Amino acid sequence: MSYNKIFDPRPLEALQGDAPQETQRAGDRRGTSVYIYEEELVLAVNVALATGRPLLLRGLPGTGKSSLARNVAEHLGWRYYEEVITSRSQARELQWRFDTLRRLSDAHAGVLEKGNNTRPYIEPGVLWWAFDRGSARRRGLLPDAENIVPAMEPGKQPEHTRAVVLLDEIDKADPDVPNNLLVTLGSYKFFVPELEVEVKAPLHEPPLVVITTNDEREMPAAFLRRCVIYVLKRPTPERLIEIAEAHFGHEHKSLYESIATLMKEDTPKEEGSRATTLPSTAEYLDAIDACLELKVDPQAEKKVWETISSATLWKPREPLEATA
């Protein structure tokens, strides 16, 4: 594809030529610098950057939605913030929170400030940090204000004017949350009434907002209209092997091929009628990791491989049926 790329990550061939990445034992590989981009995905990121629109990533769990935002931030050298959405999340919490418990504790201890004693208990959310880092640090006070109680910035961030922010699994939230973010994500500004402060991002340097959904709940049409949308598809066996090479190097390609083939051919051998779904990319990498660390050849050690595949690939998605 020929166009002017704002975001231009390293090609797959360059990643495969690197030394094998240090094995990560913390489970998810969201902190790793390895991410395998398809040209269409790179274009979607560039469209979001060019239009200043949020990028909504759709797809099954384990297809790399959540790890994309951090990797884009690393490539661009931008700051990175994230919020994992839950059923209790509210749109305002992504902008700011009021620390009621700390204020109550200080009130009992008799250490509340005179005058406006609200400001020290306002905690900036990820959108505030992404929109205006300086204002977030000062909790909305002007730069020359006295007695500023600085807010604690999440994570160790580079000194860059722009940011990438991840709102992960927005479909877990109440249906009102996407609607309540329409103005904030459309204009990159919001108002904090407790402080009478407007927070806004520079129009020429807005953050890149990446939003993920597993499509467990339908998104409002007005919200979808304001997003650049990309669907991450399940990779083919050939693509899985390329991803494994980028993570673990070329040395064990026969193992990657073997597991990719077994994923395609095997049928789950489970007791009862427990339902399974096709393994994700992350689960495929877990199976490889286990075989490499435990020195298991899936073709030679059938019994051991059966246990590994049941633990990493063919996991039960429903409870076992009750037995007498």
PDB file of C-alpha atoms in Angstrom:
ATOM      1  CA  MET A   1       0.000   0.000   0.000  1.00  0.00           C
ATOM      2  CA  SER A   2       1.345   3.386  -0.986  1.00  0.00           C
ATOM      3  CA  TYR A   3       0.403   6.397   1.177  1.00  0.00           C
ATOM      4  CA  ASN A   4       2.021   8.862   3.605  1.00  0.00           C
ATOM      5  CA  LYS A   5       2.290   6.926   6.883  1.00  0.00           C
ATOM      6  CA  ILE A   6       2.090   8.846  10.143  1.00  0.00           C
ATOM      7  CA  PHE A   7       2.519   5.534  11.943  1.00  0.00           C
ATOM      8  CA  ASP A   8       4.983   3.149  10.289  1.00  0.00           C
ATOM      9  CA  PRO A   9       5.901   0.128  12.472  1.00  0.00           C
ATOM     10  CA  ARG A  10       8.724  -2.269  11.750  1.00  0.00           C
ATOM     11  CA  PRO A  11       7.801  -4.927   9.188  1.00  0.00           C
ATOM     12  CA  LEU A  12       7.374  -8.581  10.126  1.00  0.00           C
ATOM     13  CA  GLU A  13      10.634  -9.521   8.438  1.00  0.00           C
ATOM     14  CA  ALA A  14      12.578  -7.153  10.698  1.00  0.00           C
ATOM     15  CA  LEU A  15      10.997  -8.599  13.823  1.00  0.00           C
ATOM     16  CA  GLN A  16      11.741 -12.146  12.694  1.00  0.00           C
ATOM     17  CA  GLY A  17      15.371 -11.195  12.161  1.00  0.00           C
ATOM     18  CA  ASP A  18      15.796 -10.090  15.768  1.00  0.00           C
ATOM     19  CA  ALA A  19      17.237 -12.284  18.492  1.00  0.00           C
ATOM     20  CA  PRO A  20      14.519 -14.230  20.308  1.00  0.00           C
ATOM     21  CA  GLN A  21      12.682 -12.151  22.847  1.00  0.00           C
ATOM     22  CA  GLU A  22      13.336 -12.829  26.505  1.00  0.00           C
ATOM     23  CA  THR A  23      10.606 -15.188  27.619  1.00  0.00           C
ATOM     24  CA  GLN A  24       7.954 -13.407  29.645  1.00  0.00           C
ATOM     25  CA  ARG A  25       6.606 -15.425  32.575  1.00  0.00           C
ATOM     26  CA  ALA A  26       3.903 -12.979  33.634  1.00  0.00           C
ATOM     27  CA  GLY A  27       1.182 -14.474  31.438  1.00  0.00           C
ATOM     28  CA  ASP A  28      -0.097 -11.823  29.030  1.00  0.00           C
ATOM     29  CA  ARG A  29       2.476 -10.421  26.625  1.00  0.00           C
ATOM     30  CA  ARG A  30       1.052  -6.904  26.619  1.00  0.00           C
ATOM     31  CA  GLY A  31       4.357  -5.454  27.785  1.00  0.00           C
ATOM     32  CA  THR A  32       6.402  -6.978  24.990  1.00  0.00           C
ATOM     33  CA  SER A  33       7.640  -4.877  22.075  1.00  0.00           C
ATOM     34  CA  VAL A  34       6.599  -7.590  19.581  1.00  0.00           C
ATOM     35  CA  TYR A  35       3.389  -6.947  17.663  1.00  0.00           C
ATOM     36  CA  ILE A  36       2.648  -8.371  14.229  1.00  0.00           C
ATOM     37  CA  TYR A  37       0.857  -5.836  12.034  1.00  0.00           C
ATOM     38  CA  GLU A  38      -1.086  -6.488   8.888  1.00  0.00           C
ATOM     39  CA  GLU A  39      -1.063  -3.676   6.356  1.00  0.00           C
ATOM     40  CA  GLU A  40      -4.791  -3.111   6.786  1.00  0.00           C
ATOM     41  CA  LEU A  41      -4.348  -2.623  10.550  1.00  0.00           C
ATOM     42  CA  VAL A  42      -1.494  -0.150  10.008  1.00  0.00           C
ATOM     43  CA  LEU A  43      -3.757   1.778   7.646  1.00  0.00           C
ATOM     44  CA  ALA A  44      -6.585   1.798  10.225  1.00  0.00           C
ATOM     45  CA  VAL A  45      -4.216   3.284  12.846  1.00  0.00           C
ATOM     46  CA  ASN A  46      -3.123   5.930  10.334  1.00  0.00           C
ATOM     47  CA  VAL A  47      -6.733   6.769   9.476  1.00  0.00           C
ATOM     48  CA  ALA A  48      -7.477   7.274  13.186  1.00  0.00           C
ATOM     49  CA  LEU A  49      -4.425   9.532  13.533  1.00  0.00           C
ATOM     50  CA  ALA A  50      -5.271  11.488  10.374  1.00  0.00           C
ATOM     51  CA  THR A  51      -8.925  12.061  11.321  1.00  0.00           C
ATOM     52  CA  GLY A  52      -8.454  12.487  15.078  1.00  0.00           C
ATOM     53  CA  ARG A  53     -11.092   9.831  15.688  1.00  0.00           C
ATOM     54  CA  PRO A  54     -11.000   7.031  18.286  1.00  0.00           C
ATOM     55  CA  LEU A  55      -9.972   3.621  16.933  1.00  0.00           C
ATOM     56  CA  LEU A  56     -12.490   0.926  17.880  1.00  0.00           C
ATOM     57  CA  LEU A  57     -11.000  -2.563  17.676  1.00  0.00           C
ATOM     58  CA  ARG A  58     -13.434  -5.443  17.390  1.00  0.00           C
ATOM     59  CA  GLY A  59     -12.680  -9.164  17.483  1.00  0.00           C
ATOM     60  CA  LEU A  60     -12.590 -12.317  19.536  1.00  0.00           C
ATOM     61  CA  PRO A  61     -10.568 -12.433  22.783  1.00  0.00           C
ATOM     62  CA  GLY A  62      -6.884 -13.197  22.253  1.00  0.00           C
ATOM     63  CA  THR A  63      -6.558 -11.579  18.815  1.00  0.00           C
ATOM     64  CA  GLY A  64      -4.287  -8.764  20.045  1.00  0.00           C
ATOM     65  CA  LYS A  65      -6.763  -5.924  20.614  1.00  0.00           C
ATOM     66  CA  SER A  66      -5.556  -4.868  24.061  1.00  0.00           C
ATOM     67  CA  SER A  67      -1.828  -5.012  23.284  1.00  0.00           C
ATOM     68  CA  LEU A  68      -2.063  -2.828  20.165  1.00  0.00           C
ATOM     69  CA  ALA A  69      -2.362   0.525  21.941  1.00  0.00           C
ATOM     70  CA  ARG A  70       0.770   0.092  24.055  1.00  0.00           C
ATOM     71  CA  ASN A  71       2.758  -1.029  21.019  1.00  0.00           C
ATOM     72  CA  VAL A  72       1.625   1.967  18.960  1.00  0.00           C
ATOM     73  CA  ALA A  73       2.658   4.271  21.827  1.00  0.00           C
ATOM     74  CA  GLU A  74       6.091   2.620  21.967  1.00  0.00           C
ATOM     75  CA  HIS A  75       6.619   3.020  18.214  1.00  0.00           C
ATOM     76  CA  LEU A  76       5.573   6.688  18.293  1.00  0.00           C
ATOM     77  CA  GLY A  77       7.364   7.481  21.561  1.00  0.00           C
ATOM     78  CA  TRP A  78       4.116   8.823  23.045  1.00  0.00           C
ATOM     79  CA  ARG A  79       2.828   8.545  26.603  1.00  0.00           C
ATOM     80  CA  TYR A  80       0.521   5.602  27.341  1.00  0.00           C
ATOM     81  CA  TYR A  81      -2.437   5.252  29.709  1.00  0.00           C
ATOM     82  CA  GLU A  82      -5.002   2.502  30.042  1.00  0.00           C
ATOM     83  CA  GLU A  83      -8.262   1.761  31.819  1.00  0.00           C
ATOM     84  CA  VAL A  84      -9.860  -1.691  31.899  1.00  0.00           C
ATOM     85  CA  ILE A  85     -13.622  -1.175  31.776  1.00  0.00           C
ATOM     86  CA  THR A  86     -15.884  -3.169  34.103  1.00  0.00           C
ATOM     87  CA  SER A  87     -19.619  -3.383  34.693  1.00  0.00           C
ATOM     88  CA  ARG A  88     -19.209  -0.726  37.410  1.00  0.00           C
ATOM     89  CA  SER A  89     -17.238   1.751  35.308  1.00  0.00           C
ATOM     90  CA  GLN A  90     -18.724   5.201  34.759  1.00  0.00           C
ATOM     91  CA  ALA A  91     -17.810   7.646  32.012  1.00  0.00           C
ATOM     92  CA  ARG A  92     -16.886  10.337  34.539  1.00  0.00           C
ATOM     93  CA  GLU A  93     -14.299   8.039  36.162  1.00  0.00           C
ATOM     94  CA  LEU A  94     -12.360   8.059  32.899  1.00  0.00           C
ATOM     95  CA  GLN A  95     -12.150  11.844  33.272  1.00  0.00           C
ATOM     96  CA  TRP A  96     -11.768  12.310  37.034  1.00  0.00           C
ATOM     97  CA  ARG A  97     -12.623  10.677  40.363  1.00  0.00           C
ATOM     98  CA  PHE A  98     -13.374  12.147  43.770  1.00  0.00           C
ATOM     99  CA  ASP A  99     -11.536  10.361  46.595  1.00  0.00           C
ATOM    100  CA  THR A 100     -14.338  10.376  49.148  1.00  0.00           C
ATOM    101  CA  LEU A 101     -12.647   8.001  51.579  1.00  0.00           C
ATOM    102  CA  ARG A 102      -9.435  10.041  51.825  1.00  0.00           C
ATOM    103  CA  ARG A 103     -11.381  13.263  52.298  1.00  0.00           C
ATOM    104  CA  LEU A 104     -13.478  11.647  55.046  1.00  0.00           C
ATOM    105  CA  SER A 105     -10.324  10.369  56.730  1.00  0.00           C
ATOM    106  CA  ASP A 106      -8.727  13.820  56.614  1.00  0.00           C
ATOM    107  CA  ALA A 107     -11.926  15.396  57.961  1.00  0.00           C
ATOM    108  CA  HIS A 108     -11.849  13.062  60.973  1.00  0.00           C
ATOM    109  CA  ALA A 109      -8.171  13.857  61.452  1.00  0.00           C
ATOM    110  CA  GLY A 110      -8.856  17.602  61.258  1.00  0.00           C
ATOM    111  CA  VAL A 111      -6.459  18.227  58.379  1.00  0.00           C
ATOM    112  CA  LEU A 112      -8.857  19.590  55.747  1.00  0.00           C
ATOM    113  CA  GLU A 113      -7.639  22.768  54.057  1.00  0.00           C
ATOM    114  CA  LYS A 114      -9.508  26.018  54.555  1.00  0.00           C
ATOM    115  CA  GLY A 115     -11.548  27.366  51.680  1.00  0.00           C
ATOM    116  CA  ASN A 116     -11.938  25.042  48.696  1.00  0.00           C
ATOM    117  CA  ASN A 117     -11.045  21.685  50.197  1.00  0.00           C
ATOM    118  CA  THR A 118     -12.345  19.725  47.202  1.00  0.00           C
ATOM    119  CA  ARG A 119      -9.404  20.063  44.838  1.00  0.00           C
ATOM    120  CA  PRO A 120      -6.827  17.865  46.649  1.00  0.00           C
ATOM    121  CA  TYR A 121      -9.272  14.951  46.460  1.00  0.00           C
ATOM    122  CA  ILE A 122      -9.935  15.209  42.722  1.00  0.00           C
ATOM    123  CA  GLU A 123      -7.936  12.439  41.016  1.00  0.00           C
ATOM    124  CA  PRO A 124      -7.459  12.865  37.243  1.00  0.00           C
ATOM    125  CA  GLY A 125      -8.558   9.914  35.093  1.00  0.00           C
ATOM    126  CA  VAL A 126      -6.787   8.526  32.035  1.00  0.00           C
ATOM    127  CA  LEU A 127      -8.539  10.917  29.638  1.00  0.00           C
ATOM    128  CA  TRP A 128      -7.484  13.951  31.669  1.00  0.00           C
ATOM    129  CA  TRP A 129      -3.859  12.752  31.637  1.00  0.00           C
ATOM    130  CA  ALA A 130      -4.026  12.081  27.911  1.00  0.00           C
ATOM    131  CA  PHE A 131      -5.710  15.401  27.077  1.00  0.00           C
ATOM    132  CA  ASP A 132      -3.647  17.750  29.262  1.00  0.00           C
ATOM    133  CA  ARG A 133      -0.813  16.291  31.332  1.00  0.00           C
ATOM    134  CA  GLY A 134       0.143  19.583  32.986  1.00  0.00           C
ATOM    135  CA  SER A 135      -3.410  20.365  34.081  1.00  0.00           C
ATOM    136  CA  ALA A 136      -3.796  16.837  35.440  1.00  0.00           C
ATOM    137  CA  ARG A 137      -0.640  17.186  37.534  1.00  0.00           C
ATOM    138  CA  ARG A 138      -1.956  20.468  38.984  1.00  0.00           C
ATOM    139  CA  ARG A 139      -5.515  19.112  39.407  1.00  0.00           C
ATOM    140  CA  GLY A 140      -6.774  21.954  37.209  1.00  0.00           C
ATOM    141  CA  LEU A 141      -4.939  24.808  38.927  1.00  0.00           C
ATOM    142  CA  LEU A 142      -3.103  27.438  36.887  1.00  0.00           C
ATOM    143  CA  PRO A 143       0.669  26.946  36.543  1.00  0.00           C
ATOM    144  CA  ASP A 144       1.439  29.903  38.854  1.00  0.00           C
ATOM    145  CA  ALA A 145      -0.917  28.751  41.619  1.00  0.00           C
ATOM    146  CA  GLU A 146       0.429  28.278  45.122  1.00  0.00           C
ATOM    147  CA  ASN A 147       0.151  25.240  47.409  1.00  0.00           C
ATOM    148  CA  ILE A 148      -0.449  22.780  44.562  1.00  0.00           C
ATOM    149  CA  VAL A 149      -0.934  19.194  45.716  1.00  0.00           C
ATOM    150  CA  PRO A 150       0.345  17.374  42.596  1.00  0.00           C
ATOM    151  CA  ALA A 151      -1.535  14.332  41.307  1.00  0.00           C
ATOM    152  CA  MET A 152       0.366  11.089  40.779  1.00  0.00           C
ATOM    153  CA  GLU A 153       0.712  10.215  37.099  1.00  0.00           C
ATOM    154  CA  PRO A 154      -0.001   6.546  36.277  1.00  0.00           C
ATOM    155  CA  GLY A 155       3.121   4.715  35.113  1.00  0.00           C
ATOM    156  CA  LYS A 156       6.521   6.010  34.059  1.00  0.00           C
ATOM    157  CA  GLN A 157       5.870   8.159  31.015  1.00  0.00           C
ATOM    158  CA  PRO A 158       8.158   9.675  28.351  1.00  0.00           C
ATOM    159  CA  GLU A 159       8.349  13.436  27.978  1.00  0.00           C
ATOM    160  CA  HIS A 160       6.098  13.737  24.947  1.00  0.00           C
ATOM    161  CA  THR A 161       3.246  16.148  24.285  1.00  0.00           C
ATOM    162  CA  ARG A 162       0.958  13.444  22.869  1.00  0.00           C
ATOM    163  CA  ALA A 163      -0.478  10.241  24.279  1.00  0.00           C
ATOM    164  CA  VAL A 164      -2.192   6.974  23.443  1.00  0.00           C
ATOM    165  CA  VAL A 165      -4.980   5.906  25.791  1.00  0.00           C
ATOM    166  CA  LEU A 166      -6.597   2.458  25.880  1.00  0.00           C
ATOM    167  CA  LEU A 167     -10.197   1.965  26.996  1.00  0.00           C
ATOM    168  CA  ASP A 168     -10.268  -1.811  27.198  1.00  0.00           C
ATOM    169  CA  GLU A 169     -13.438  -3.923  26.814  1.00  0.00           C
ATOM    170  CA  ILE A 170     -15.964  -1.101  26.683  1.00  0.00           C
ATOM    171  CA  ASP A 171     -18.728  -3.630  26.005  1.00  0.00           C
ATOM    172  CA  LYS A 172     -18.471  -4.639  29.696  1.00  0.00           C
ATOM    173  CA  ALA A 173     -19.770  -1.234  30.759  1.00  0.00           C
ATOM    174  CA  ASP A 174     -23.322  -0.050  31.222  1.00  0.00           C
ATOM    175  CA  PRO A 175     -24.871   1.002  27.853  1.00  0.00           C
ATOM    176  CA  ASP A 176     -24.923   4.625  29.030  1.00  0.00           C
ATOM    177  CA  VAL A 177     -21.115   4.815  29.231  1.00  0.00           C
ATOM    178  CA  PRO A 178     -20.426   5.001  25.450  1.00  0.00           C
ATOM    179  CA  ASN A 179     -23.204   7.579  25.051  1.00  0.00           C
ATOM    180  CA  ASN A 180     -21.813   9.668  27.908  1.00  0.00           C
ATOM    181  CA  LEU A 181     -18.427   9.739  26.150  1.00  0.00           C
ATOM    182  CA  LEU A 182     -19.757  11.068  22.844  1.00  0.00           C
ATOM    183  CA  VAL A 183     -18.915  14.725  23.469  1.00  0.00           C
ATOM    184  CA  THR A 184     -15.647  13.969  25.269  1.00  0.00           C
ATOM    185  CA  LEU A 185     -14.297  11.781  22.455  1.00  0.00           C
ATOM    186  CA  GLY A 186     -15.811  13.942  19.727  1.00  0.00           C
ATOM    187  CA  SER A 187     -14.329  17.258  20.891  1.00  0.00           C
ATOM    188  CA  TYR A 188     -11.520  16.039  23.172  1.00  0.00           C
ATOM    189  CA  LYS A 189     -12.680  18.158  26.071  1.00  0.00           C
ATOM    190  CA  PHE A 190     -14.797  17.896  29.214  1.00  0.00           C
ATOM    191  CA  PHE A 191     -15.786  20.070  32.170  1.00  0.00           C
ATOM    192  CA  VAL A 192     -15.081  19.386  35.856  1.00  0.00           C
ATOM    193  CA  PRO A 193     -17.953  21.188  37.646  1.00  0.00           C
ATOM    194  CA  GLU A 194     -16.496  20.711  41.153  1.00  0.00           C
ATOM    195  CA  LEU A 195     -13.481  22.780  40.083  1.00  0.00           C
ATOM    196  CA  GLU A 196     -15.144  24.907  37.380  1.00  0.00           C
ATOM    197  CA  VAL A 197     -12.344  23.797  35.059  1.00  0.00           C
ATOM    198  CA  GLU A 198     -12.480  22.794  31.389  1.00  0.00           C
ATOM    199  CA  VAL A 199      -9.984  20.152  30.329  1.00  0.00           C
ATOM    200  CA  LYS A 200      -9.179  19.975  26.632  1.00  0.00           C
ATOM    201  CA  ALA A 201      -6.540  18.543  24.337  1.00  0.00           C
ATOM    202  CA  PRO A 202      -4.791  20.715  21.726  1.00  0.00           C
ATOM    203  CA  LEU A 203      -6.792  20.424  18.516  1.00  0.00           C
ATOM    204  CA  HIS A 204      -3.598  20.007  16.470  1.00  0.00           C
ATOM    205  CA  GLU A 205      -2.216  17.293  18.801  1.00  0.00           C
ATOM    206  CA  PRO A 206      -5.102  15.165  20.083  1.00  0.00           C
ATOM    207  CA  PRO A 207      -4.402  11.830  21.748  1.00  0.00           C
ATOM    208  CA  LEU A 208      -5.002   8.533  20.000  1.00  0.00           C
ATOM    209  CA  VAL A 209      -7.858   6.820  21.843  1.00  0.00           C
ATOM    210  CA  VAL A 210      -7.977   3.057  21.276  1.00  0.00           C
ATOM    211  CA  ILE A 211     -11.159   1.286  22.385  1.00  0.00           C
ATOM    212  CA  THR A 212     -11.647  -2.481  22.380  1.00  0.00           C
ATOM    213  CA  THR A 213     -14.770  -4.608  22.379  1.00  0.00           C
ATOM    214  CA  ASN A 214     -15.431  -8.345  22.323  1.00  0.00           C
ATOM    215  CA  ASP A 215     -18.876  -7.589  20.866  1.00  0.00           C
ATOM    216  CA  GLU A 216     -20.625  -8.998  23.925  1.00  0.00           C
ATOM    217  CA  ARG A 217     -22.972  -6.014  23.798  1.00  0.00           C
ATOM    218  CA  GLU A 218     -24.123  -3.886  20.879  1.00  0.00           C
ATOM    219  CA  MET A 219     -22.613  -0.401  20.797  1.00  0.00           C
ATOM    220  CA  PRO A 220     -24.837   2.674  20.271  1.00  0.00           C
ATOM    221  CA  ALA A 221     -25.016   3.800  16.648  1.00  0.00           C
ATOM    222  CA  ALA A 222     -23.991   7.361  17.530  1.00  0.00           C
ATOM    223  CA  PHE A 223     -20.864   6.023  19.241  1.00  0.00           C
ATOM    224  CA  LEU A 224     -19.935   3.832  16.276  1.00  0.00           C
ATOM    225  CA  ARG A 225     -20.307   6.788  13.895  1.00  0.00           C
ATOM    226  CA  ARG A 226     -17.626   8.667  15.812  1.00  0.00           C
ATOM    227  CA  CYS A 227     -15.062   5.844  15.614  1.00  0.00           C
ATOM    228  CA  VAL A 228     -12.694   4.405  13.048  1.00  0.00           C
ATOM    229  CA  ILE A 229     -13.507   0.687  13.211  1.00  0.00           C
ATOM    230  CA  TYR A 230     -11.243  -2.275  12.518  1.00  0.00           C
ATOM    231  CA  VAL A 231     -12.046  -5.968  13.020  1.00  0.00           C
ATOM    232  CA  LEU A 232      -9.135  -8.173  14.066  1.00  0.00           C
ATOM    233  CA  LYS A 233      -9.604 -11.592  12.511  1.00  0.00           C
ATOM    234  CA  ARG A 234      -8.318 -14.919  13.784  1.00  0.00           C
ATOM    235  CA  PRO A 235      -4.932 -15.577  12.139  1.00  0.00           C
ATOM    236  CA  THR A 236      -4.380 -18.458   9.732  1.00  0.00           C
ATOM    237  CA  PRO A 237      -1.962 -21.293  10.674  1.00  0.00           C
ATOM    238  CA  GLU A 238       0.660 -19.696   8.432  1.00  0.00           C
ATOM    239  CA  ARG A 239       0.240 -16.381  10.212  1.00  0.00           C
ATOM    240  CA  LEU A 240       0.473 -18.088  13.603  1.00  0.00           C
ATOM    241  CA  ILE A 241       3.850 -19.535  12.629  1.00  0.00           C
ATOM    242  CA  GLU A 242       5.086 -16.078  11.590  1.00  0.00           C
ATOM    243  CA  ILE A 243       3.936 -14.670  14.936  1.00  0.00           C
ATOM    244  CA  ALA A 244       5.725 -17.453  16.818  1.00  0.00           C
ATOM    245  CA  GLU A 245       8.945 -16.750  14.901  1.00  0.00           C
ATOM    246  CA  ALA A 246       8.747 -13.081  15.869  1.00  0.00           C
ATOM    247  CA  HIS A 247       8.343 -14.007  19.538  1.00  0.00           C
ATOM    248  CA  PHE A 248      10.678 -16.988  19.854  1.00  0.00           C
ATOM    249  CA  GLY A 249      13.040 -16.836  16.836  1.00  0.00           C
ATOM    250  CA  HIS A 250      13.581 -19.218  13.908  1.00  0.00           C
ATOM    251  CA  GLU A 251      15.278 -22.045  15.767  1.00  0.00           C
ATOM    252  CA  HIS A 252      12.130 -23.969  16.715  1.00  0.00           C
ATOM    253  CA  LYS A 253      10.048 -23.480  13.562  1.00  0.00           C
ATOM    254  CA  SER A 254       9.235 -27.191  13.347  1.00  0.00           C
ATOM    255  CA  LEU A 255       7.608 -26.949  16.790  1.00  0.00           C
ATOM    256  CA  TYR A 256       5.527 -23.937  15.724  1.00  0.00           C
ATOM    257  CA  GLU A 257       4.368 -25.787  12.613  1.00  0.00           C
ATOM    258  CA  SER A 258       3.582 -28.921  14.596  1.00  0.00           C
ATOM    259  CA  ILE A 259       1.427 -27.100  17.142  1.00  0.00           C
ATOM    260  CA  ALA A 260      -0.320 -25.035  14.456  1.00  0.00           C
ATOM    261  CA  THR A 261      -1.144 -28.253  12.595  1.00  0.00           C
ATOM    262  CA  LEU A 262      -2.355 -29.971  15.758  1.00  0.00           C
ATOM    263  CA  MET A 263      -4.544 -26.973  16.575  1.00  0.00           C
ATOM    264  CA  LYS A 264      -6.201 -27.368  13.200  1.00  0.00           C
ATOM    265  CA  GLU A 265      -6.542 -31.160  13.291  1.00  0.00           C
ATOM    266  CA  ASP A 266      -7.037 -32.042  16.955  1.00  0.00           C
ATOM    267  CA  THR A 267     -10.453 -32.392  18.489  1.00  0.00           C
ATOM    268  CA  PRO A 268     -10.790 -31.755  22.210  1.00  0.00           C
ATOM    269  CA  LYS A 269     -10.651 -34.982  24.239  1.00  0.00           C
ATOM    270  CA  GLU A 270     -12.718 -34.007  27.258  1.00  0.00           C
ATOM    271  CA  GLU A 271     -14.997 -35.770  29.700  1.00  0.00           C
ATOM    272  CA  GLY A 272     -18.684 -35.027  29.433  1.00  0.00           C
ATOM    273  CA  SER A 273     -19.997 -32.401  27.056  1.00  0.00           C
ATOM    274  CA  ARG A 274     -17.934 -29.357  28.019  1.00  0.00           C
ATOM    275  CA  ALA A 275     -17.947 -26.769  25.284  1.00  0.00           C
ATOM    276  CA  THR A 276     -14.738 -25.389  23.835  1.00  0.00           C
ATOM    277  CA  THR A 277     -13.877 -22.619  21.407  1.00  0.00           C
ATOM    278  CA  LEU A 278     -11.026 -22.366  18.946  1.00  0.00           C
ATOM    279  CA  PRO A 279      -7.751 -21.354  20.641  1.00  0.00           C
ATOM    280  CA  SER A 280      -6.569 -17.759  20.414  1.00  0.00           C
ATOM    281  CA  THR A 281      -3.159 -16.487  19.343  1.00  0.00           C
ATOM    282  CA  ALA A 282      -2.208 -15.939  22.990  1.00  0.00           C
ATOM    283  CA  GLU A 283      -3.095 -19.555  23.842  1.00  0.00           C
ATOM    284  CA  TYR A 284      -1.075 -20.804  20.870  1.00  0.00           C
ATOM    285  CA  LEU A 285       1.949 -18.901  22.163  1.00  0.00           C
ATOM    286  CA  ASP A 286       1.354 -20.326  25.652  1.00  0.00           C
ATOM    287  CA  ALA A 287       1.434 -23.859  24.221  1.00  0.00           C
ATOM    288  CA  ILE A 288       4.730 -23.127  22.458  1.00  0.00           C
ATOM    289  CA  ASP A 289       6.154 -21.540  25.598  1.00  0.00           C
ATOM    290  CA  ALA A 290       5.245 -24.603  27.657  1.00  0.00           C
ATOM    291  CA  CYS A 291       6.775 -27.021  25.142  1.00  0.00           C
ATOM    292  CA  LEU A 292       9.986 -25.005  24.874  1.00  0.00           C
ATOM    293  CA  GLU A 293      10.439 -24.635  28.617  1.00  0.00           C
ATOM    294  CA  LEU A 294       9.501 -28.234  29.440  1.00  0.00           C
ATOM    295  CA  LYS A 295      11.305 -29.619  26.371  1.00  0.00           C
ATOM    296  CA  VAL A 296       8.284 -31.470  25.027  1.00  0.00           C
ATOM    297  CA  ASP A 297       7.918 -32.721  21.456  1.00  0.00           C
ATOM    298  CA  PRO A 298       4.146 -32.864  20.776  1.00  0.00           C
ATOM    299  CA  GLN A 299       4.598 -35.541  18.097  1.00  0.00           C
ATOM    300  CA  ALA A 300       6.758 -37.809  20.287  1.00  0.00           C
ATOM    301  CA  GLU A 301       5.182 -37.231  23.702  1.00  0.00           C
ATOM    302  CA  LYS A 302       1.525 -37.732  22.865  1.00  0.00           C
ATOM    303  CA  LYS A 303       0.333 -38.178  26.454  1.00  0.00           C
ATOM    304  CA  VAL A 304       2.191 -35.120  27.719  1.00  0.00           C
ATOM    305  CA  TRP A 305       1.008 -33.067  24.738  1.00  0.00           C
ATOM    306  CA  GLU A 306      -2.587 -34.082  25.408  1.00  0.00           C
ATOM    307  CA  THR A 307      -2.347 -32.592  28.899  1.00  0.00           C
ATOM    308  CA  ILE A 308      -0.564 -29.442  27.692  1.00  0.00           C
ATOM    309  CA  SER A 309      -3.086 -28.871  24.917  1.00  0.00           C
ATOM    310  CA  SER A 310      -6.000 -29.327  27.317  1.00  0.00           C
ATOM    311  CA  ALA A 311      -4.439 -26.797  29.688  1.00  0.00           C
ATOM    312  CA  THR A 312      -3.481 -24.181  27.090  1.00  0.00           C
ATOM    313  CA  LEU A 313      -5.531 -24.677  23.924  1.00  0.00           C
ATOM    314  CA  TRP A 314      -8.692 -26.724  24.363  1.00  0.00           C
ATOM    315  CA  LYS A 315      -9.941 -25.187  27.594  1.00  0.00           C
ATOM    316  CA  PRO A 316     -13.477 -25.909  28.805  1.00  0.00           C
ATOM    317  CA  ARG A 317     -15.738 -22.886  28.501  1.00  0.00           C
ATOM    318  CA  GLU A 318     -18.615 -24.305  30.539  1.00  0.00           C
ATOM    319  CA  PRO A 319     -18.772 -26.023  33.946  1.00  0.00           C
ATOM    320  CA  LEU A 320     -18.636 -29.826  34.109  1.00  0.00           C
ATOM    321  CA  GLU A 321     -21.960 -31.510  34.323  1.00  0.00           C
ATOM    322  CA  ALA A 322     -22.828 -32.784  37.764  1.00  0.00           C
ATOM    323  CA  THR A 323     -22.063 -36.435  38.286  1.00  0.00           C
ATOM    324  CA  ALA A 324     -23.796 -38.844  40.634  1.00  0.00           C
TER     325      ALA A 324
END
